[in-house]
Coordinates of C-alpha atoms and ligand atoms in Angstrom, one line a residue:
M1 CA -82.6 22.6 -9.9
N2 CA -83.2 25.8 -11.9
R3 CA -85.4 26.1 -14.9
N4 CA -82.7 25.6 -17.5
E5 CA -81.4 22.5 -15.7
E6 CA -84.9 21.1 -15.5
R7 CA -85.2 21.3 -19.3
W8 CA -82.1 19.2 -20.2
M9 CA -82.3 16.9 -17.2
K10 CA -85.3 15.2 -18.9
N11 CA -82.9 13.8 -21.5
V12 CA -80.2 12.6 -19.1
R13 CA -79.6 9.1 -17.9
E14 CA -79.5 9.4 -14.1
V15 CA -78.1 6.6 -12.1
T16 CA -77.2 5.9 -8.5
P17 CA -73.6 4.8 -8.8
Y18 CA -71.8 1.9 -7.1
V19 CA -69.9 3.1 -4.1
P20 CA -66.6 1.4 -3.7
G21 CA -64.9 1.1 -0.3
E22 CA -63.0 4.3 0.7
Q23 CA -59.4 4.7 -0.3
P24 CA -58.1 7.0 2.5
Q25 CA -54.8 8.7 1.7
K26 CA -53.0 8.1 5.0
S27 CA -49.5 7.0 5.4
K28 CA -50.1 5.0 8.6
M29 CA -53.3 3.0 8.4
I30 CA -54.5 -0.6 8.3
K31 CA -56.7 -1.0 5.3
L32 CA -58.9 -4.0 5.5
N33 CA -61.9 -2.6 3.7
T34 CA -61.6 -3.4 -0.1
N35 CA -60.2 -6.9 -0.2
E36 CA -56.8 -5.9 -1.5
N37 CA -53.8 -8.2 -1.1
P38 CA -51.4 -7.0 1.7
Y39 CA -48.4 -8.3 -0.1
P40 CA -46.6 -6.9 -3.2
P41 CA -46.9 -8.5 -6.7
C42 CA -44.2 -11.0 -7.7
P43 CA -40.6 -9.7 -8.4
G44 CA -41.1 -10.1 -12.1
V45 CA -43.6 -7.3 -12.1
R46 CA -41.0 -5.0 -10.4
D47 CA -38.4 -6.0 -13.0
I48 CA -40.6 -4.9 -15.9
L49 CA -41.2 -1.5 -14.2
D50 CA -37.4 -1.1 -13.8
H51 CA -37.1 -1.2 -17.6
V52 CA -40.0 1.0 -18.7
N53 CA -39.2 3.4 -21.5
A54 CA -41.6 6.3 -21.3
A55 CA -40.9 7.2 -24.9
D56 CA -43.0 4.1 -25.9
F57 CA -46.1 5.7 -24.4
R58 CA -46.5 7.8 -27.5
L59 CA -47.8 4.7 -29.3
Y60 CA -51.2 3.1 -28.7
P61 CA -51.2 -0.3 -27.0
D62 CA -52.1 -3.5 -28.8
P63 CA -55.9 -3.3 -29.0
D64 CA -56.1 -7.1 -28.7
A65 CA -53.6 -7.3 -25.8
K66 CA -52.4 -10.4 -27.5
A67 CA -49.4 -11.2 -25.3
L68 CA -51.6 -11.2 -22.2
V69 CA -54.4 -13.2 -23.9
Q70 CA -51.8 -15.8 -25.0
A71 CA -50.3 -16.0 -21.6
L72 CA -53.7 -16.5 -19.9
A73 CA -54.6 -19.1 -22.5
R74 CA -51.4 -21.0 -21.8
Y75 CA -51.8 -20.7 -18.0
H76 CA -55.4 -22.0 -18.0
G77 CA -54.9 -24.6 -20.8
V78 CA -57.5 -23.1 -23.1
S79 CA -57.5 -21.6 -26.6
E80 CA -56.7 -17.9 -27.2
E81 CA -60.1 -17.6 -28.7
S82 CA -61.6 -18.5 -25.3
V83 CA -60.0 -15.5 -23.5
F84 CA -61.2 -11.9 -23.1
V85 CA -59.3 -9.3 -21.1
G86 CA -60.4 -6.0 -19.6
V87 CA -59.7 -3.2 -17.2
G88 CA -60.3 -5.2 -14.0
S89 CA -63.1 -7.6 -13.7
D90 CA -65.5 -4.7 -13.3
D91 CA -64.8 -3.8 -16.9
V92 CA -65.2 -7.4 -18.0
L93 CA -68.4 -7.8 -16.1
S94 CA -69.8 -4.5 -17.3
M95 CA -69.1 -5.5 -20.9
A96 CA -70.7 -8.9 -20.3
F97 CA -73.9 -7.4 -18.9
L98 CA -74.1 -5.1 -21.9
T99 CA -73.4 -7.9 -24.3
F100 CA -75.3 -10.9 -23.0
F101 CA -78.3 -9.4 -21.2
A102 CA -80.2 -7.9 -24.2
S103 CA -83.5 -9.8 -23.3
D104 CA -86.5 -8.1 -21.8
Q105 CA -86.7 -10.9 -19.2
P106 CA -85.1 -10.5 -15.8
V107 CA -81.5 -11.4 -15.1
L108 CA -81.2 -13.3 -11.7
F109 CA -78.6 -12.7 -9.0
P110 CA -78.8 -13.1 -5.3
D111 CA -80.2 -10.4 -3.0
I112 CA -76.9 -10.2 -1.2
T113 CA -74.0 -10.2 -3.6
Y114 CA -71.5 -7.9 -5.3
S115 CA -73.4 -4.6 -5.2
F116 CA -72.2 -3.6 -8.6
Y117 CA -74.5 -6.1 -10.4
P118 CA -77.7 -4.1 -9.8
V119 CA -75.9 -0.9 -10.8
W120 CA -74.9 -2.3 -14.2
A121 CA -78.4 -3.7 -14.6
K122 CA -79.8 -0.2 -14.0
V123 CA -77.4 1.7 -16.2
Y124 CA -77.9 -0.7 -19.1
Q125 CA -81.7 -0.8 -18.4
I126 CA -81.7 -4.6 -17.9
P127 CA -84.6 -6.0 -15.8
Y128 CA -83.4 -8.1 -12.8
R129 CA -84.7 -10.1 -9.9
C130 CA -82.9 -11.1 -6.7
P131 CA -83.7 -14.5 -5.2
K132 CA -82.9 -14.4 -1.5
L133 CA -79.9 -16.2 0.0
D134 CA -81.0 -18.7 2.7
E135 CA -80.7 -17.9 6.4
N136 CA -77.1 -19.2 6.3
F137 CA -76.3 -16.8 3.4
Q138 CA -76.1 -19.7 0.9
I139 CA -77.4 -19.6 -2.6
V140 CA -80.5 -21.7 -3.1
T141 CA -79.8 -23.6 -6.3
E142 CA -83.5 -24.3 -7.0
D143 CA -84.3 -20.6 -7.2
Y144 CA -82.1 -20.5 -10.4
C145 CA -83.5 -23.7 -11.9
Q146 CA -87.2 -22.9 -12.2
D147 CA -89.0 -23.4 -15.4
E148 CA -89.5 -19.7 -16.2
K149 CA -88.4 -17.1 -18.7
I150 CA -85.3 -15.3 -17.6
G151 CA -82.6 -13.1 -19.3
G152 CA -79.5 -14.5 -17.6
I153 CA -77.8 -15.4 -14.4
V154 CA -74.9 -13.9 -12.4
L155 CA -73.3 -15.7 -9.5
A156 CA -70.3 -14.6 -7.5
N157 CA -68.6 -17.8 -6.3
P158 CA -67.3 -17.5 -3.7
N159 CA -69.9 -14.8 -3.0
A160 CA -69.2 -11.3 -1.7
P161 CA -69.6 -9.9 0.9
T162 CA -70.7 -13.2 2.5
S163 CA -67.4 -15.1 1.8
R164 CA -69.4 -18.4 1.2
S165 CA -69.0 -20.6 -1.8
M166 CA -71.1 -23.1 -3.6
P167 CA -70.0 -26.5 -5.1
V168 CA -69.6 -26.4 -8.9
K169 CA -72.1 -29.3 -9.2
E170 CA -74.8 -26.8 -8.1
I171 CA -73.7 -24.4 -10.9
Q172 CA -73.9 -27.3 -13.3
K173 CA -77.6 -27.9 -12.3
I174 CA -78.3 -24.2 -13.1
L175 CA -76.5 -24.5 -16.5
E176 CA -78.6 -27.6 -17.3
A177 CA -81.8 -25.8 -16.3
H178 CA -81.1 -22.7 -18.4
P179 CA -79.2 -23.4 -21.6
E180 CA -81.0 -20.5 -23.3
V181 CA -79.2 -17.8 -21.3
V182 CA -75.7 -16.8 -20.4
V183 CA -74.6 -17.7 -16.9
I184 CA -71.8 -15.5 -15.6
V185 CA -69.7 -16.9 -12.7
D186 CA -67.6 -14.2 -11.0
E187 CA -64.6 -16.0 -9.5
A188 CA -62.9 -12.9 -8.1
Y189 CA -62.0 -14.8 -4.9
V190 CA -61.8 -18.4 -6.1
D191 CA -58.0 -18.7 -5.6
F192 CA -58.5 -18.6 -1.8
G193 CA -60.3 -21.9 -1.6
G194 CA -63.3 -21.9 -3.9
E195 CA -64.1 -24.4 -6.5
T196 CA -63.7 -23.2 -10.1
A197 CA -66.3 -23.6 -12.8
L198 CA -63.5 -23.5 -15.5
P199 CA -63.6 -27.2 -16.3
L200 CA -67.3 -26.7 -17.3
V201 CA -66.5 -24.2 -20.0
D202 CA -66.0 -26.8 -22.7
Q203 CA -69.2 -28.5 -21.9
Y204 CA -71.5 -25.4 -21.6
S205 CA -71.2 -22.9 -24.3
N206 CA -73.4 -20.4 -22.2
L207 CA -70.9 -20.3 -19.3
L208 CA -68.7 -17.2 -18.8
V209 CA -66.1 -17.4 -16.0
V210 CA -64.7 -14.1 -14.9
R211 CA -61.5 -13.6 -13.0
T212 CA -59.4 -10.8 -11.6
Y213 CA -55.7 -9.8 -10.9
S214 CA -56.9 -7.6 -8.0
K215 CA -57.0 -10.1 -5.2
S216 CA -54.8 -13.2 -5.4
R217 CA -52.4 -11.5 -7.8
S218 CA -51.9 -8.3 -5.7
M219 CA -52.5 -6.0 -8.7
A220 CA -55.7 -4.1 -8.0
G221 CA -54.0 -0.9 -9.0
I222 CA -53.0 -2.1 -12.4
R223 CA -56.6 -3.1 -13.3
I224 CA -56.6 -6.5 -15.1
G225 CA -59.6 -8.8 -15.3
Y226 CA -60.5 -11.5 -17.8
A227 CA -63.1 -13.9 -18.8
I228 CA -62.9 -17.5 -20.1
G229 CA -65.7 -19.1 -22.1
N230 CA -66.8 -20.5 -25.4
P231 CA -65.1 -18.7 -28.4
K232 CA -68.6 -17.6 -29.7
L233 CA -69.3 -15.8 -26.4
M234 CA -65.9 -14.2 -26.6
D235 CA -66.6 -13.0 -30.2
C236 CA -69.7 -11.3 -29.0
L237 CA -67.9 -9.7 -26.0
R238 CA -65.1 -8.4 -28.3
G239 CA -67.7 -7.0 -30.7
V240 CA -69.3 -4.9 -28.0
K241 CA -66.0 -3.9 -26.4
E242 CA -64.7 -2.8 -29.7
S243 CA -67.8 -0.7 -30.2
V244 CA -67.1 1.1 -26.9
N245 CA -63.3 1.4 -26.6
S246 CA -60.6 -0.3 -28.7
Y247 CA -57.7 0.3 -26.3
T248 CA -58.9 -0.9 -22.9
M249 CA -55.6 -2.5 -21.8
N250 CA -52.9 0.1 -21.4
Q251 CA -49.4 -0.6 -22.6
L252 CA -47.9 -1.4 -19.2
S253 CA -50.7 -3.6 -17.9
I254 CA -50.1 -6.1 -20.7
P255 CA -46.5 -7.2 -19.8
L256 CA -47.2 -6.8 -16.1
G257 CA -50.1 -9.2 -16.4
V258 CA -47.9 -11.7 -18.3
A259 CA -45.1 -11.4 -15.6
S260 CA -47.5 -12.3 -12.8
L261 CA -48.5 -15.6 -14.5
E262 CA -44.9 -16.6 -14.9
D263 CA -44.1 -16.9 -11.2
E264 CA -46.4 -19.6 -10.0
D265 CA -44.4 -20.4 -6.9
Y266 CA -44.7 -16.8 -5.6
F267 CA -48.4 -16.9 -6.4
Q268 CA -49.1 -20.1 -4.6
K269 CA -47.0 -19.1 -1.5
Q270 CA -48.8 -15.9 -1.1
V271 CA -52.2 -17.4 -1.5
R272 CA -51.3 -20.0 1.2
T273 CA -50.1 -17.3 3.6
I274 CA -53.4 -15.4 3.3
V275 CA -55.4 -18.6 3.8
E276 CA -53.3 -19.4 6.9
T277 CA -53.8 -15.9 8.3
R278 CA -57.5 -16.1 7.5
E279 CA -57.9 -19.3 9.5
K280 CA -56.0 -17.9 12.4
A281 CA -58.1 -14.7 12.2
K282 CA -61.3 -16.8 12.3
E283 CA -60.2 -18.3 15.7
E284 CA -59.1 -14.9 17.1
L285 CA -62.4 -13.2 16.2
T286 CA -64.4 -16.1 17.4
N287 CA -62.6 -15.9 20.8
R288 CA -63.7 -12.2 20.9
G289 CA -67.4 -13.0 20.6
F290 CA -67.7 -12.8 16.8
Q291 CA -69.7 -15.2 14.7
V292 CA -67.5 -15.8 11.7
L293 CA -68.9 -17.3 8.5
D294 CA -66.8 -20.0 6.7
S295 CA -64.7 -18.2 4.2
H296 CA -63.2 -19.3 0.9
T297 CA -62.0 -15.7 0.2
N298 CA -59.4 -13.2 1.4
F299 CA -62.0 -11.7 3.8
L300 CA -64.2 -12.6 6.7
F301 CA -67.8 -11.7 7.2
V302 CA -68.4 -11.3 10.9
K303 CA -71.1 -10.4 13.4
H304 CA -70.5 -9.6 17.1
E305 CA -72.7 -11.2 19.7
K306 CA -73.2 -8.0 21.7
K307 CA -71.8 -4.9 20.0
C308 CA -73.3 -3.5 16.9
A309 CA -71.3 -3.6 13.7
E310 CA -71.7 0.1 12.9
E311 CA -70.2 1.1 16.2
I312 CA -67.3 -1.2 15.9
F313 CA -66.7 0.1 12.4
H314 CA -66.6 3.7 13.6
E315 CA -64.4 2.9 16.6
L316 CA -61.9 1.0 14.4
R317 CA -62.0 3.9 11.9
Q318 CA -61.0 6.4 14.7
R319 CA -57.9 4.2 15.1
D320 CA -57.1 4.3 11.4
I321 CA -58.2 0.7 10.9
F322 CA -60.6 0.5 8.0
V323 CA -63.0 -2.4 7.5
R324 CA -66.3 -2.5 5.5
F325 CA -69.7 -1.9 6.9
F326 CA -72.8 -2.2 4.7
K327 CA -75.9 -0.3 5.9
K328 CA -78.2 -2.7 4.0
E329 CA -81.1 -5.0 4.8
R330 CA -80.1 -8.4 6.2
I331 CA -76.4 -7.5 6.6
S332 CA -76.2 -4.4 8.7
D333 CA -75.2 -6.5 11.7
Y334 CA -72.0 -7.6 9.9
L335 CA -68.6 -6.3 9.1
R336 CA -66.5 -7.5 6.2
I337 CA -62.8 -7.7 7.2
T338 CA -60.1 -8.2 4.6
V339 CA -57.3 -10.5 5.6
G340 CA -54.1 -8.4 6.0
T341 CA -50.6 -9.4 7.1
D342 CA -50.2 -11.2 10.4
E343 CA -48.9 -8.0 11.9
E344 CA -51.9 -5.9 10.7
M345 CA -54.3 -8.6 12.1
L346 CA -52.5 -8.4 15.5
T347 CA -53.1 -4.6 15.6
L348 CA -56.8 -5.3 14.7
Y349 CA -57.2 -7.8 17.6
R350 CA -55.6 -5.3 20.0
A351 CA -57.9 -2.6 18.9
L352 CA -60.9 -4.9 19.2
D353 CA -59.9 -5.8 22.7
E354 CA -60.1 -2.1 23.6
I355 CA -63.4 -1.5 21.8
L356 CA -65.2 -4.5 23.1
Ligands
PMP1 N1 -66.4 -9.2 -8.4 C1 -66.4 -9.2 -7.0 C2 -67.3 -10.2 -6.4 C3 -65.7 -8.3 -6.3 O1 -65.8 -8.3 -4.9 C4 -64.9 -7.3 -7.0 C5 -64.1 -6.3 -6.2 N2 -64.7 -5.2 -5.8 C6 -64.9 -7.3 -8.4 C7 -65.6 -8.3 -9.0 C8 -64.1 -6.3 -9.2 O2 -62.8 -6.4 -9.0 P1 -61.8 -5.7 -10.1 O3 -62.5 -4.8 -10.9 O4 -60.8 -5.1 -9.3 O5 -61.2 -6.9 -10.9

């Protein structure tokens, strides 16, 4: 750093950013590293794109994204006032951290979880503490029920990258223990077999459930996420969002998000296919010497009995098969493998047979 840089750097907010999985730009690759859905979104999404009029882009979108909010409210059987939408669940979660964690007490989330949580905590200068998952990578409910001052709680259920889920009755115990703080439940993967906390929203005004279109709805590229919770919570969220950016949802994402909700058959069928492929993959990987954790997500968290995860990761990468490896305490023996199509998974097994 030169002398001039040193002067102004004193006034700069410096953060270590979240590092997403790589997005290689290759035409022929098998991409099992960021938990995307291998199938296209429903045909209704395509139909909307076929009728896009680019001239409409000169206008700003509806700042309230009302059509999408109404469709989500109908879909989940809640009031419109209970729904908040954002640019992927990352945007919703980031706004929720900024809105609800204004206390000087620590926010709690597990030591192994979505690694964006500590990044938001740092950028917004929110103190936090990370109770350890148990040796089976399960959340220990009691750690979140202590009689202590805290600033909030964030739980991914099912959790990532571990793929494990916790019963909603455990979340209820946590809500009972800490009515004085907001509890965020990140349900990015819930459609693949987790148990949703949505039925608790009426009963607990401090519960915020966050969902995404990026996984089960095959729309990671369109960036839609949403939260459901008590209308008062939503008012607070909207207040902060409107103090940062009025137009978060772009003009196209609003009708595309509505169209996805209108094809329930397609949605259910696709989710079922992924779950079936996942269960088959569990068997195939177990047969090849992997220990595979029970998954309620669209990915598997696996550890090989002999070969180290980092080596397998690199050898797969050389074959243009991308999986996720985290060089982090407690999980550096594991690989996270997104469930792809049956064909993609076959190529993965063949590659593993060579490598192992
Ligand atoms: N929560 C969890 C647990 C995730 O794994 C992800 C995906 N990286 C997200 C939230 C964010 O997803 P998106 O912003 O695409 O909705």
